[in-house]
Every structure is written in structure tokens, then in C-alpha cells.
Tab-separated table of C-alpha atoms in Angstrom:
chain	number	residue	atom	x	y	z
A	1	UNK	CA	65.025	50.172	55.473
A	2	UNK	CA	68.097	48.322	54.610
A	3	UNK	CA	69.209	48.168	51.063
A	4	UNK	CA	68.303	44.658	49.324
A	5	UNK	CA	71.771	44.412	47.746
A	6	UNK	CA	73.410	44.343	51.183
A	7	UNK	CA	71.591	41.013	52.361
A	8	UNK	CA	72.379	38.582	50.002
A	9	UNK	CA	71.413	34.736	50.652
A	10	UNK	CA	75.455	33.680	51.890
A	11	UNK	CA	76.716	37.013	51.178
A	12	UNK	CA	75.648	38.977	54.183
A	13	UNK	CA	78.081	41.664	55.133
A	14	UNK	CA	78.567	43.587	58.165
A	15	UNK	CA	77.532	46.737	57.030
A	16	UNK	CA	74.298	45.462	55.757
A	17	UNK	CA	73.752	43.342	59.504
A	18	UNK	CA	75.107	46.706	61.312
A	19	UNK	CA	71.799	48.371	59.385
A	20	UNK	CA	69.410	45.536	60.005
A	21	UNK	CA	70.264	46.118	63.865
A	22	UNK	CA	69.214	49.449	63.749
A	23	UNK	CA	66.381	49.903	61.631
A	24	UNK	CA	63.469	47.644	60.379
A	25	UNK	CA	64.691	46.017	57.205
A	26	UNK	CA	63.727	43.208	54.699
A	27	UNK	CA	64.893	40.367	52.959
A	28	UNK	CA	64.118	39.428	49.187
A	29	UNK	CA	65.205	35.929	47.500
A	30	UNK	CA	66.324	35.565	44.008
A	31	UNK	CA	65.113	32.507	42.046
A	32	UNK	CA	67.917	30.781	42.346
A	33	UNK	CA	67.372	31.196	46.328
A	34	UNK	CA	64.272	29.123	45.804
A	35	UNK	CA	65.334	27.066	43.137
A	36	UNK	CA	67.680	25.348	45.739
A	37	UNK	CA	65.139	25.510	48.907
A	38	UNK	CA	62.327	23.586	46.357
A	39	UNK	CA	64.817	20.866	45.301
A	40	UNK	CA	65.772	20.311	49.127
A	41	UNK	CA	62.483	19.955	49.941
A	42	UNK	CA	61.679	17.322	46.945
A	43	UNK	CA	65.125	15.218	48.401
A	44	UNK	CA	62.749	15.198	51.555
A	45	UNK	CA	59.681	14.175	50.076
A	46	UNK	CA	61.735	11.469	48.247
A	47	UNK	CA	62.916	10.263	51.343
A	48	UNK	CA	59.341	9.804	53.164
A	49	UNK	CA	57.911	8.254	49.978
A	50	UNK	CA	61.143	5.802	49.874
A	51	UNK	CA	60.349	4.652	53.275
A	52	UNK	CA	64.404	5.488	54.627
A	53	UNK	CA	64.517	6.535	58.245
A	54	UNK	CA	66.457	9.791	58.529
A	55	UNK	CA	66.617	11.878	61.805
A	56	UNK	CA	63.995	14.476	63.014
A	57	UNK	CA	62.388	13.576	59.406
A	58	UNK	CA	60.490	10.464	60.569
A	59	UNK	CA	62.408	9.690	64.235
A	60	UNK	CA	61.872	11.297	67.292
A	61	UNK	CA	64.414	14.224	68.694
A	62	UNK	CA	67.673	13.651	70.772
A	63	UNK	CA	67.668	11.325	73.165
A	64	UNK	CA	64.396	9.419	71.423
A	65	UNK	CA	66.114	9.883	68.052
A	66	UNK	CA	66.039	5.826	67.453
A	67	UNK	CA	61.834	6.178	67.970
A	68	UNK	CA	60.714	5.813	64.452
A	69	UNK	CA	57.342	7.898	63.633
A	70	UNK	CA	54.641	6.759	61.594
A	71	UNK	CA	54.189	8.719	57.998
A	72	UNK	CA	50.661	9.700	59.142
A	73	UNK	CA	52.267	11.690	62.171
A	74	UNK	CA	55.214	13.398	60.604
A	75	UNK	CA	53.437	16.832	60.820
A	76	UNK	CA	52.088	16.508	64.220
A	77	UNK	CA	55.661	15.801	65.090
A	78	UNK	CA	56.873	18.987	63.957
A	79	UNK	CA	53.808	20.705	65.745
A	80	UNK	CA	54.869	19.213	68.789
A	81	UNK	CA	58.107	19.792	68.309
A	82	UNK	CA	57.869	23.277	68.260
A	83	UNK	CA	55.329	23.853	71.244
A	84	UNK	CA	57.433	21.390	73.645
A	85	UNK	CA	61.168	23.434	73.017
A	86	UNK	CA	59.262	26.490	73.287
A	87	UNK	CA	60.318	26.878	76.889
A	88	UNK	CA	62.350	29.882	77.111
A	89	UNK	CA	61.945	32.368	80.496
A	90	UNK	CA	63.197	35.778	80.975
A	91	UNK	CA	63.398	39.070	79.637
A	92	UNK	CA	62.590	39.204	75.721
A	93	UNK	CA	65.588	39.571	73.336
A	94	UNK	CA	65.058	43.410	71.853
A	95	UNK	CA	62.945	44.104	68.616
A	96	UNK	CA	66.300	45.043	66.846
A	97	UNK	CA	68.108	41.012	68.226
A	98	UNK	CA	64.789	39.555	67.117
A	99	UNK	CA	64.878	41.372	63.497
A	100	UNK	CA	69.084	39.897	63.025
A	101	UNK	CA	67.787	36.423	64.343
A	102	UNK	CA	64.974	36.229	61.578
A	103	UNK	CA	67.347	37.488	59.129
A	104	UNK	CA	70.454	35.267	60.200
A	105	UNK	CA	67.449	32.359	59.886
A	106	UNK	CA	65.867	33.415	56.242
A	107	UNK	CA	69.469	33.329	54.973
A	108	UNK	CA	70.540	30.135	56.373
A	109	UNK	CA	67.144	28.417	54.934
A	110	UNK	CA	67.119	29.878	51.861
A	111	UNK	CA	70.503	28.303	51.040
A	112	UNK	CA	68.789	24.888	50.411
A	113	UNK	CA	70.335	22.584	52.890
A	114	UNK	CA	67.255	22.601	54.898
A	115	UNK	CA	64.680	20.831	53.440
A	116	UNK	CA	61.546	23.559	54.009
A	117	UNK	CA	58.842	24.893	51.645
A	118	UNK	CA	59.218	27.918	49.976
A	119	UNK	CA	55.775	28.688	51.666
A	120	UNK	CA	57.246	28.373	55.284
A	121	UNK	CA	60.389	30.693	54.215
A	122	UNK	CA	58.025	33.154	52.857
A	123	UNK	CA	56.181	33.489	55.857
A	124	UNK	CA	59.408	34.405	57.847
A	125	UNK	CA	60.077	37.194	55.238
A	126	UNK	CA	56.294	38.945	55.657
A	127	UNK	CA	56.831	38.806	59.276
A	128	UNK	CA	60.077	40.650	58.698
A	129	UNK	CA	58.789	43.078	56.094
A	130	UNK	CA	55.759	43.982	58.374
A	131	UNK	CA	57.984	44.454	61.159
A	132	UNK	CA	55.982	41.817	63.201
A	133	UNK	CA	58.803	40.417	65.373
A	134	UNK	CA	58.467	37.487	67.621
A	135	UNK	CA	58.475	37.831	71.380
A	136	UNK	CA	61.663	35.373	72.220
A	137	UNK	CA	62.578	35.072	75.915
A	138	UNK	CA	66.329	35.443	76.097
A	139	UNK	CA	67.221	32.792	78.170
A	140	UNK	CA	66.622	28.452	78.133
A	141	UNK	CA	69.226	28.107	75.109
A	142	UNK	CA	72.973	26.383	76.042
A	143	UNK	CA	74.274	26.696	72.490
A	144	UNK	CA	74.018	23.279	71.127
A	145	UNK	CA	71.903	21.327	69.214
A	146	UNK	CA	71.033	24.995	68.363
A	147	UNK	CA	69.077	27.840	69.922
A	148	UNK	CA	66.251	25.599	70.431
A	149	UNK	CA	63.822	27.590	73.175
A	150	UNK	CA	64.333	31.121	71.844
A	151	UNK	CA	64.355	29.365	68.076
A	152	UNK	CA	61.136	27.550	69.168
A	153	UNK	CA	59.339	30.919	70.592
A	154	UNK	CA	60.424	32.331	67.338
A	155	UNK	CA	58.806	29.748	65.011
A	156	UNK	CA	55.553	29.085	67.591
A	157	UNK	CA	54.404	32.710	65.940
A	158	UNK	CA	54.202	31.273	62.304
A	159	UNK	CA	51.830	28.505	64.224
A	160	UNK	CA	49.953	31.436	65.786
A	161	UNK	CA	51.050	30.687	68.781
A	162	UNK	CA	52.466	32.920	71.646
A	163	UNK	CA	53.220	36.731	70.992
A	164	UNK	CA	54.728	39.430	68.746
A	165	UNK	CA	55.824	42.683	69.058
A	166	UNK	CA	54.683	45.376	66.649
A	167	UNK	CA	55.327	48.983	66.395
A	168	UNK	CA	56.747	49.101	70.598
A	169	UNK	CA	53.119	47.052	71.478
A	170	UNK	CA	52.720	43.428	72.344
A	171	UNK	CA	49.917	41.126	70.401
A	172	UNK	CA	48.883	37.778	70.491
A	173	UNK	CA	50.295	36.142	67.493
A	174	UNK	CA	47.417	35.622	65.456
A	175	UNK	CA	46.938	39.416	65.400
A	176	UNK	CA	50.624	39.650	64.270
A	177	UNK	CA	50.240	37.280	61.550
A	178	UNK	CA	46.876	39.076	60.198
A	179	UNK	CA	48.728	42.325	60.317
A	180	UNK	CA	51.485	40.288	58.068
A	181	UNK	CA	48.907	38.993	55.712
A	182	UNK	CA	49.745	35.171	57.171
A	183	UNK	CA	47.408	32.273	58.248
A	184	UNK	CA	48.768	29.733	60.803
A	185	UNK	CA	50.963	27.507	59.214
A	186	UNK	CA	50.698	23.668	59.548
A	187	UNK	CA	54.361	22.336	59.329
A	188	UNK	CA	55.431	19.763	57.173
A	189	UNK	CA	58.013	17.354	57.697
A	190	UNK	CA	61.077	18.275	59.019
A	191	UNK	CA	60.412	21.767	58.493
A	192	UNK	CA	60.093	22.170	62.841
A	193	UNK	CA	63.583	20.872	63.568
A	194	UNK	CA	64.931	23.119	60.671
A	195	UNK	CA	63.547	26.192	62.005
A	196	UNK	CA	64.593	25.560	65.650
A	197	UNK	CA	67.876	24.108	65.272
A	198	UNK	CA	70.511	26.651	64.505
A	199	UNK	CA	73.335	29.495	65.877
A	200	UNK	CA	70.781	32.224	64.457
A	201	UNK	CA	70.037	33.471	68.242
A	202	UNK	CA	73.534	32.933	69.718
A	203	UNK	CA	75.204	35.134	66.297
A	204	UNK	CA	72.468	37.571	66.505
A	205	UNK	CA	73.171	38.539	70.261
A	206	UNK	CA	76.931	38.712	69.743
A	207	UNK	CA	76.585	40.617	66.607
A	208	UNK	CA	74.512	43.082	68.955
A	209	UNK	CA	77.250	43.232	71.314
A	210	UNK	CA	79.653	43.656	68.524
A	211	UNK	CA	78.214	46.576	66.714
A	212	UNK	CA	77.817	47.929	70.405
A	213	UNK	CA	81.247	47.190	71.877
A	214	UNK	CA	82.379	48.963	68.275
A	215	UNK	CA	80.674	52.298	69.565
A	216	UNK	CA	81.790	52.328	72.787
A	217	UNK	CA	85.400	51.639	71.248
A	218	UNK	CA	85.051	54.310	69.045
A	219	UNK	CA	83.944	56.971	72.135
A	220	UNK	CA	87.123	55.563	74.391
A	221	UNK	CA	89.725	56.507	71.790
A	222	UNK	CA	88.810	59.586	71.853
A	223	UNK	CA	88.246	60.405	75.564
A	224	UNK	CA	91.602	58.496	75.767
A	225	UNK	CA	93.020	61.524	73.578
A	226	UNK	CA	91.219	64.355	75.634
A	227	UNK	CA	92.770	62.733	78.715
A	228	UNK	CA	95.996	62.876	77.316
A	229	UNK	CA	95.959	66.688	76.389
A	230	UNK	CA	93.704	66.810	79.586
A	231	UNK	CA	96.493	65.499	81.878
A	232	UNK	CA	99.317	67.527	79.612
A	233	UNK	CA	100.542	64.321	78.799
A	234	UNK	CA	102.659	63.380	76.179
A	235	UNK	CA	102.369	62.313	72.160
A	236	UNK	CA	105.960	60.721	71.921
A	237	UNK	CA	104.809	57.509	73.185
A	238	UNK	CA	102.551	57.444	69.959
A	239	UNK	CA	105.049	57.420	67.136
A	240	UNK	CA	104.532	55.454	64.229
A	241	UNK	CA	108.329	53.887	64.655
A	242	UNK	CA	107.218	52.525	67.953
A	243	UNK	CA	104.819	50.668	66.471
A	244	UNK	CA	106.184	49.408	63.140
A	245	UNK	CA	108.610	47.245	64.866
A	246	UNK	CA	106.607	45.893	67.259
A	247	UNK	CA	104.447	44.503	63.813
A	248	UNK	CA	100.699	44.108	65.731
A	249	UNK	CA	98.323	46.391	62.599
A	250	UNK	CA	95.752	47.079	65.552
A	251	UNK	CA	98.006	48.773	67.382
A	252	UNK	CA	99.601	50.551	64.685
A	253	UNK	CA	96.333	51.959	63.825
A	254	UNK	CA	95.541	53.254	67.127
A	255	UNK	CA	98.561	55.136	67.556
A	256	UNK	CA	98.072	56.388	64.014
A	257	UNK	CA	94.218	57.601	65.066
A	258	UNK	CA	96.123	59.179	68.470
A	259	UNK	CA	98.594	60.973	66.393
A	260	UNK	CA	96.050	62.293	64.576
A	261	UNK	CA	93.581	63.408	67.248
A	262	UNK	CA	96.413	64.992	69.086
A	263	UNK	CA	98.004	67.148	66.098
A	264	UNK	CA	97.999	70.901	66.573
A	265	UNK	CA	97.157	70.846	70.112
A	266	UNK	CA	98.590	74.161	71.444
A	267	UNK	CA	98.219	72.789	75.039
A	268	UNK	CA	100.690	70.150	73.721
A	269	UNK	CA	102.994	72.977	72.342
A	270	UNK	CA	102.536	74.372	75.923
A	271	UNK	CA	104.385	71.835	77.578
A	272	UNK	CA	106.397	70.664	74.884
A	273	UNK	CA	110.245	70.942	76.930
A	274	UNK	CA	108.555	69.845	80.282
A	275	UNK	CA	110.599	67.739	82.827
A	276	UNK	CA	108.117	65.050	82.661
A	277	UNK	CA	109.670	62.025	81.431
A	278	UNK	CA	107.114	59.357	81.085
A	279	UNK	CA	103.240	58.969	81.629
A	280	UNK	CA	101.374	56.767	83.300
A	281	UNK	CA	100.632	53.495	81.889
A	282	UNK	CA	96.999	54.214	80.612
A	283	UNK	CA	97.932	57.182	78.638
A	284	UNK	CA	101.098	55.996	77.282
A	285	UNK	CA	99.926	52.449	76.553
A	286	UNK	CA	97.002	53.428	75.116
A	287	UNK	CA	98.342	51.855	71.303
A	288	UNK	CA	99.425	48.145	72.981
A	289	UNK	CA	95.921	47.594	75.024
A	290	UNK	CA	93.709	49.609	72.618
A	291	UNK	CA	95.228	48.084	69.670
A	292	UNK	CA	94.939	44.729	70.932
A	293	UNK	CA	91.401	44.895	71.595
A	294	UNK	CA	90.828	46.358	68.089
A	295	UNK	CA	92.500	42.970	66.912
A	296	UNK	CA	90.092	40.807	68.892
A	297	UNK	CA	87.314	42.915	67.888
A	298	UNK	CA	88.279	42.063	63.762
A	299	UNK	CA	89.328	38.503	64.598
A	300	UNK	CA	85.256	38.243	66.129
A	301	UNK	CA	83.700	40.002	63.477
A	302	UNK	CA	85.084	37.556	60.981
A	303	UNK	CA	83.840	34.828	62.658
A	304	UNK	CA	80.657	36.032	63.507
A	305	UNK	CA	79.930	37.001	59.633
A	306	UNK	CA	80.969	33.778	58.731
A	307	UNK	CA	78.725	31.849	61.220
A	308	UNK	CA	76.175	34.580	59.598
A	309	UNK	CA	76.315	32.889	56.443
A	310	UNK	CA	76.518	29.738	57.463
A	311	UNK	CA	74.144	26.486	57.453
A	312	UNK	CA	73.719	25.187	61.131
A	313	UNK	CA	70.701	23.150	61.302
A	314	UNK	CA	70.584	19.331	61.438
A	315	UNK	CA	70.231	17.196	59.350
A	316	UNK	CA	71.722	18.452	56.342
A	317	UNK	CA	69.868	17.933	52.662
A	318	UNK	CA	72.308	17.559	49.805
A	319	UNK	CA	69.789	17.545	47.014
A	320	UNK	CA	72.387	16.842	44.000
A	321	UNK	CA	73.026	13.789	46.057
A	322	UNK	CA	69.926	13.094	47.410
A	323	UNK	CA	71.437	12.599	50.779
A	324	UNK	CA	70.484	13.677	54.094
A	325	UNK	CA	73.469	13.462	56.715
A	326	UNK	CA	73.430	14.347	60.253
A	327	UNK	CA	76.452	15.987	62.085
A	328	UNK	CA	76.829	18.796	64.553
A	329	UNK	CA	76.471	22.339	62.875
A	330	UNK	CA	74.216	23.496	65.388
A	331	UNK	CA	76.984	23.311	68.058
A	332	UNK	CA	78.113	27.047	68.612
A	333	UNK	CA	81.597	26.866	70.080
A	334	UNK	CA	82.921	29.247	67.382
A	335	UNK	CA	80.532	32.162	68.645
A	336	UNK	CA	80.927	31.213	71.860
A	337	UNK	CA	85.023	31.664	71.562
A	338	UNK	CA	84.130	35.101	69.420
A	339	UNK	CA	81.861	35.988	72.307
A	340	UNK	CA	84.273	35.690	74.933
A	341	UNK	CA	87.029	37.585	73.132
A	342	UNK	CA	84.713	40.642	72.728
A	343	UNK	CA	84.161	40.128	76.692
A	344	UNK	CA	87.409	40.663	77.321
A	345	UNK	CA	88.079	43.187	74.898
A	346	UNK	CA	84.995	45.566	76.207
A	347	UNK	CA	86.114	44.801	79.951
A	348	UNK	CA	89.706	46.406	79.162
A	349	UNK	CA	88.417	49.227	77.129
A	350	UNK	CA	86.329	49.966	80.486
A	351	UNK	CA	89.632	49.373	82.760
A	352	UNK	CA	91.807	51.372	81.073
A	353	UNK	CA	89.326	54.128	80.521
A	354	UNK	CA	88.408	54.292	84.692
A	355	UNK	CA	92.441	54.433	85.481
A	356	UNK	CA	92.402	57.557	83.164
A	357	UNK	CA	89.462	59.068	85.209
A	358	UNK	CA	91.331	58.211	88.357
A	359	UNK	CA	94.038	60.066	87.161
A	360	UNK	CA	92.697	63.060	86.298
A	361	UNK	CA	90.687	63.784	89.316
A	362	UNK	CA	94.207	62.719	91.508
A	363	UNK	CA	95.618	66.429	91.686
A	364	UNK	CA	99.005	65.272	92.560
A	365	UNK	CA	99.154	62.758	89.193
A	366	UNK	CA	97.308	65.584	86.856
A	367	UNK	CA	97.803	68.732	88.243
A	368	UNK	CA	94.080	69.754	87.880
A	369	UNK	CA	92.406	70.975	90.729
A	370	UNK	CA	91.173	67.873	93.248
A	371	UNK	CA	88.324	65.847	91.575
A	372	UNK	CA	88.267	68.257	88.747
A	373	UNK	CA	86.345	71.015	90.576
A	374	UNK	CA	87.167	74.275	91.899
A	375	UNK	CA	86.561	75.264	95.737
A	376	UNK	CA	87.267	71.454	96.626
A	377	UNK	CA	86.100	70.341	99.820
A	378	UNK	CA	82.662	72.579	99.853
A	379	UNK	CA	82.373	71.044	96.290
A	380	UNK	CA	83.088	67.116	95.631
A	381	UNK	CA	83.055	67.254	91.618
A	382	UNK	CA	83.795	64.226	90.313
A	383	UNK	CA	84.856	62.319	93.421
A	384	UNK	CA	81.586	59.678	93.116
A	385	UNK	CA	81.735	59.747	89.355
A	386	UNK	CA	84.973	58.237	89.693
A	387	UNK	CA	83.279	55.267	92.354
A	388	UNK	CA	80.371	54.481	89.850
A	389	UNK	CA	83.607	54.250	87.078
A	390	UNK	CA	85.428	51.757	88.946
A	391	UNK	CA	82.096	49.836	90.266
A	392	UNK	CA	81.159	49.439	86.750
A	393	UNK	CA	84.683	48.171	85.564
A	394	UNK	CA	84.752	45.948	88.609
A	395	UNK	CA	80.978	44.412	86.934
A	396	UNK	CA	82.400	43.967	83.652
A	397	UNK	CA	85.985	42.061	85.223
A	398	UNK	CA	83.684	39.377	86.859
A	399	UNK	CA	81.051	39.135	83.293
A	400	UNK	CA	84.108	38.668	81.625
A	401	UNK	CA	84.584	35.430	82.913
A	402	UNK	CA	84.927	32.981	79.531
A	403	UNK	CA	81.527	31.151	79.361
A	404	UNK	CA	82.836	28.576	76.137
A	405	UNK	CA	85.167	26.812	79.330
A	406	UNK	CA	81.598	25.683	80.563
A	407	UNK	CA	79.526	22.859	80.051
A	408	UNK	CA	76.732	20.921	80.936
A	409	UNK	CA	74.761	17.947	79.453
A	410	UNK	CA	71.558	17.887	78.744
A	411	UNK	CA	68.752	15.710	76.738
A	412	UNK	CA	70.023	12.156	78.652
A	413	UNK	CA	73.652	12.723	78.138
A	414	UNK	CA	72.894	12.459	74.150
A	415	UNK	CA	74.103	15.993	74.168
A	416	UNK	CA	76.787	16.076	76.510
A	417	UNK	CA	79.189	18.740	75.742
A	418	UNK	CA	77.587	22.400	74.891
A	419	UNK	CA	78.978	25.530	73.850
A	420	UNK	CA	77.156	28.123	76.086
A	421	UNK	CA	77.437	30.631	73.382
A	422	UNK	CA	73.660	31.995	73.923
A	423	UNK	CA	74.885	33.362	77.107
A	424	UNK	CA	78.368	34.407	76.215
A	425	UNK	CA	76.961	36.654	73.568
A	426	UNK	CA	74.011	37.887	75.808
A	427	UNK	CA	76.011	39.269	78.411
A	428	UNK	CA	77.703	41.528	76.080
A	429	UNK	CA	75.128	43.776	75.736
A	430	UNK	CA	75.279	44.874	79.343
A	431	UNK	CA	78.618	44.994	79.533
A	432	UNK	CA	79.044	47.380	76.459
A	433	UNK	CA	76.586	49.297	78.475
A	434	UNK	CA	78.768	49.330	81.571
A	435	UNK	CA	81.609	50.453	79.424
A	436	UNK	CA	79.747	53.262	77.623
A	437	UNK	CA	78.832	54.523	80.860
A	438	UNK	CA	82.444	54.447	82.199
A	439	UNK	CA	83.636	55.835	78.641
A	440	UNK	CA	80.755	59.034	79.139
A	441	UNK	CA	82.689	59.837	82.602
A	442	UNK	CA	85.854	59.975	81.173
A	443	UNK	CA	84.651	62.137	78.655
A	444	UNK	CA	83.149	64.531	81.009
A	445	UNK	CA	86.122	64.290	83.261
A	446	UNK	CA	88.431	65.063	80.220
A	447	UNK	CA	86.345	67.736	78.829
A	448	UNK	CA	86.653	69.245	82.632
A	449	UNK	CA	90.409	69.088	82.560
A	450	UNK	CA	90.457	70.893	79.233
A	451	UNK	CA	88.252	73.461	80.431
A	452	UNK	CA	90.917	74.357	83.093
A	453	UNK	CA	93.574	74.869	80.698
A	454	UNK	CA	91.856	77.720	78.888
A	455	UNK	CA	92.446	79.912	76.899
A	456	UNK	CA	94.616	77.269	75.691
A	457	UNK	CA	93.175	75.279	72.900
A	458	UNK	CA	93.407	71.047	72.126
A	459	UNK	CA	93.561	69.968	68.748
A	460	UNK	CA	90.688	70.890	66.024
A	461	UNK	CA	89.521	67.598	66.350
A	462	UNK	CA	89.308	67.082	70.117
A	463	UNK	CA	87.627	71.080	70.290
A	464	UNK	CA	85.325	69.606	68.156
A	465	UNK	CA	84.672	66.740	70.126
A	466	UNK	CA	84.414	68.881	73.185
A	467	UNK	CA	82.113	71.255	71.739
A	468	UNK	CA	79.583	68.621	70.983
A	469	UNK	CA	79.817	67.451	74.540
A	470	UNK	CA	79.280	70.711	75.982
A	471	UNK	CA	75.843	71.380	74.086
A	472	UNK	CA	74.578	68.641	76.175
A	473	UNK	CA	76.295	69.171	79.276
A	474	UNK	CA	77.348	72.476	80.736
A	475	UNK	CA	81.183	72.842	82.568
A	476	UNK	CA	80.620	71.847	85.998
A	477	UNK	CA	81.326	74.909	87.943
A	478	UNK	CA	80.047	73.761	91.512
A	479	UNK	CA	78.035	70.227	92.372
A	480	UNK	CA	74.847	69.851	91.348
A	481	UNK	CA	72.729	66.519	90.443
A	482	UNK	CA	75.127	64.414	88.516
A	483	UNK	CA	73.640	61.019	87.069
A	484	UNK	CA	71.790	63.594	84.332
A	485	UNK	CA	75.603	64.935	82.876
A	486	UNK	CA	76.546	61.044	82.549
A	487	UNK	CA	73.619	59.956	80.608
A	488	UNK	CA	73.446	62.689	78.380
A	489	UNK	CA	77.228	62.008	77.666
A	490	UNK	CA	76.326	58.219	77.775
A	491	UNK	CA	73.454	59.498	75.096
A	492	UNK	CA	75.789	61.136	72.882
A	493	UNK	CA	78.174	58.124	72.540
A	494	UNK	CA	75.688	55.407	71.776
A	495	UNK	CA	73.848	57.647	68.858
A	496	UNK	CA	77.270	57.423	67.130
A	497	UNK	CA	77.819	60.808	66.538
A	498	UNK	CA	81.359	60.737	67.802
A	499	UNK	CA	82.460	58.484	64.770
A	500	UNK	CA	82.653	61.389	62.834
A	501	UNK	CA	85.804	62.774	64.838
A	502	UNK	CA	87.772	59.616	63.736
A	503	UNK	CA	89.491	58.492	60.589
A	504	UNK	CA	88.132	55.965	58.042
A	505	UNK	CA	86.483	53.088	59.660
A	506	UNK	CA	88.607	50.892	61.870
A	507	UNK	CA	86.444	47.706	61.967
A	508	UNK	CA	85.766	44.737	60.236
A	509	UNK	CA	83.163	44.957	57.054
A	510	UNK	CA	83.543	49.214	57.289
């Protein structure tokens, strides 16, 4: 369970959100939070009583914004809004992503700019606390006017409509409400719109992508360092002086990590005076490429953390002034840009790792047995594993095409420019999975390369990684069914165990 102090309204941290993604969580609200919520709700009630018009409170939605709704129909308006907008399709979002969405939505509504009742907020808290997660289809949002369809599916559960996930099972929404100790809500004016409007789904998907990419990135630093030693490459290109004059912080940090990982290698010492002048770029330029990736990860993380703490529904309620103002905070362009940056970053991580695999299996380049196997010819070794890595790298290149440059008008041209942030973020999980398989193959290949250099040993750090891998996957001495080896190496990567072999956390928010 995530510590309460890590999930404070308006002060969410990346460390806390990482834990929400990994494990069940609860989010408690302070008295000050609830006081803001009540003041905001009172402002909405006062507006209705005064007979003034406010978008989404007593009007229709989207292109129907000019349609005035009678006071007696305001609750039905919100109910209908949720049901009509629950038009998503596709595979459901994972429980982990939905849990993030719920935390982000609670944190946004609790800032007191949305006009919901405290009882509605407590219902969301109760679902989260009970581990009852709405079943939310992954497709149907264009990332502007909020993530309307997916958030409608989340919100419909509060009405007793739809389905939930509980302990790995799919249940009717009404049963999920009972498990959480709730009854179906009757929404009040403005509440449906506040629940549906917002960038929480896009942001949660982008955060999930970020967290998975960070794990793969860390493993790629280790496999890249191991490939240097397996190839009898030089550590001279990682000299701190080279990177100091470039003035790129990520590059300097990666070079420092590589120096630390390779320090004390007896393999390196064995060829310190060899005649090779330069290594191929995929070895030598790791600080420049992986450093640029690291800078992008840090930039995207900062954007997403701001968005996680933002209020992004519409209209917004400013209780102090007694005003309700319609704007456009629901437009998820910052999330779309961040997701596109992350897509470019993870595509490059996989591309660089694939090139190192290609070096390792090429006897002319590596000096190792062809395809990293004894008696090649009879044995094919890593031949097709490299082809798999190439296929995955190319797939990620196609997926990396920017989504934020796309837009398509909706709602009778009222919503004429959209961000496509939801797809931009959703593809990141597939890209991270592809890259993790590429890095798994490199880890296997580099470990095989080290095995051919015995009795010489690599550094203490890399030998520890090698030993951890060998506990799951034995050395390849002759051809065997290869796919389970890749799966086992990938499981090691995604477990996060390899992070222990790096220095202090390099990512934003520790």
C-alpha cells in the first residue's frame, strides 16, 4: 500500500505515482481539501439558484452548449452525459493504469475547482481503497475536451453501470459498488462533466509508459556496458573530460555510469594496448545517445508530474470570486508532446541495443565465434535472435511517428483541434515491451560473449549482472528452444532487479 504522505493533493510525486502503478493504493484527503471542495460546490449551488447560465452546469455540451437546460432536468443531464459518453472500445486498460487514473482524478477534483460534492469524491476514494477498479476500454479518446469516453466508463461505475475488476475478476458494476460499501450515485449538477473532463487517462498512460521505459533504459545501460567488454571495446570514450566539454548533463551522467560499470574489468585490462583505434558508434557513442535519451526522459517526467498535479476539467469554479469560467485545460497537448518524446527515446534505446547485438553475432566485428555459438554451422546460435531484435526495433521506429502532429475535428467542429495524447501515450507500453525484448536479447548475447572470454573476468558490477542472469538462463552451448531464454531475460529486466546494479537513481523523482 502506498504511503499516505506520498499522495497529497497538489503535491503528488513521481516516487509516489510509481508506487501507485506497482501496488494497491489509497488516497486520503485533508480537512483543507474537503473544505475547498465544499466551497466550490456551494458556488455551483449559488449559480443555479441565481438563474445564471454556465456551460455544462445548466447548458448542453460541445456543439449543444447554447441549449439551456431546465433546473428540474439538471441531474438527468449529468446522468445522460455519463451514459452517452461511455462509448469506448478496444482492450481494457490494465488495473495498474486505472489505479493511476483514479488517483489523478481524485487529486484533481479535491483541489476545489470542479464543483463536485464531497460525497462523490469519497465514492471514488472508496473504490480505490477497496481495490475495485472500473473496466475502462482503451480506445475512444482524442485527447481534447478531456479523455471523455474512458473517463465516462470510469464514472459510469459510480452510477452502477458497466463493469469493474476486483482481484483479477471482472464483475458487474453494482457488485463492485457493494464490495466497496457503496450504493449507486445520483449525480448533481456539474458533477458528470467534472468527472468526464480532464487529461487523467492520457496522463496515467504516459506515466505508465515512462515508468516502464525507465526500467528498460536502466537494463540497456547494463547490457550496453556488458557488450563493450564482450566486444573487448575501449572505455576511453567514456572519459569524463570528453563529456564535460559537451555540456549535456544526461551525456555526462551516462558516461559516469559506464565508467563505474566497467571499472576493474580484467577483460579490459587484457587488451589495454591493442591496436584497435576506435569502436563502432553503438559502443563508443553510448553516452551521446543514451544521454540524450536520459535528458528526454527527465523532461517528459517533469511535464507529466505537473500534469498529474493539474486541474484539467472545464468549466472551472473559482469560489473566492464566485465565478465559473469556461476555458480549455482539458486539451492534452503537453501530454501528447511528452508522450512523443518518450516514444522517440525508447525507439532509440532499442535501435542502439539491436546494433550492438548485430556486432556481437558478427565474427568479423566481434572476434567471437560466429553467432556466439561453438560449432556454428551445425548450430545457429543467436542468428535468429538478432533477426527478432531487428524486427522489434523496426516496429518501434514505425510506432515512434509523432501523434501530436495529427488532429481531427469532432463535435460538429466545435472541438476542431485535438491532441491525440491518449493514443500517443497508450502506444508507449507496447514500445517499452518491444524494447525490453531487444535488451533481453542483448543481455543474453553479451553474457554469452563474456563466457567466451573465460577465465578472464569482467568488472565486479557486470559479473554480478552476469551471475543474476545465469541463475535464470544457462549458457548456450548448443542450439535449444530459444524463446524461453528471451522470456526469462525479459522477466529479469521487468522485475526491476537490475536497478540495484546501477548507481544512484538517474531518473526524475528518484
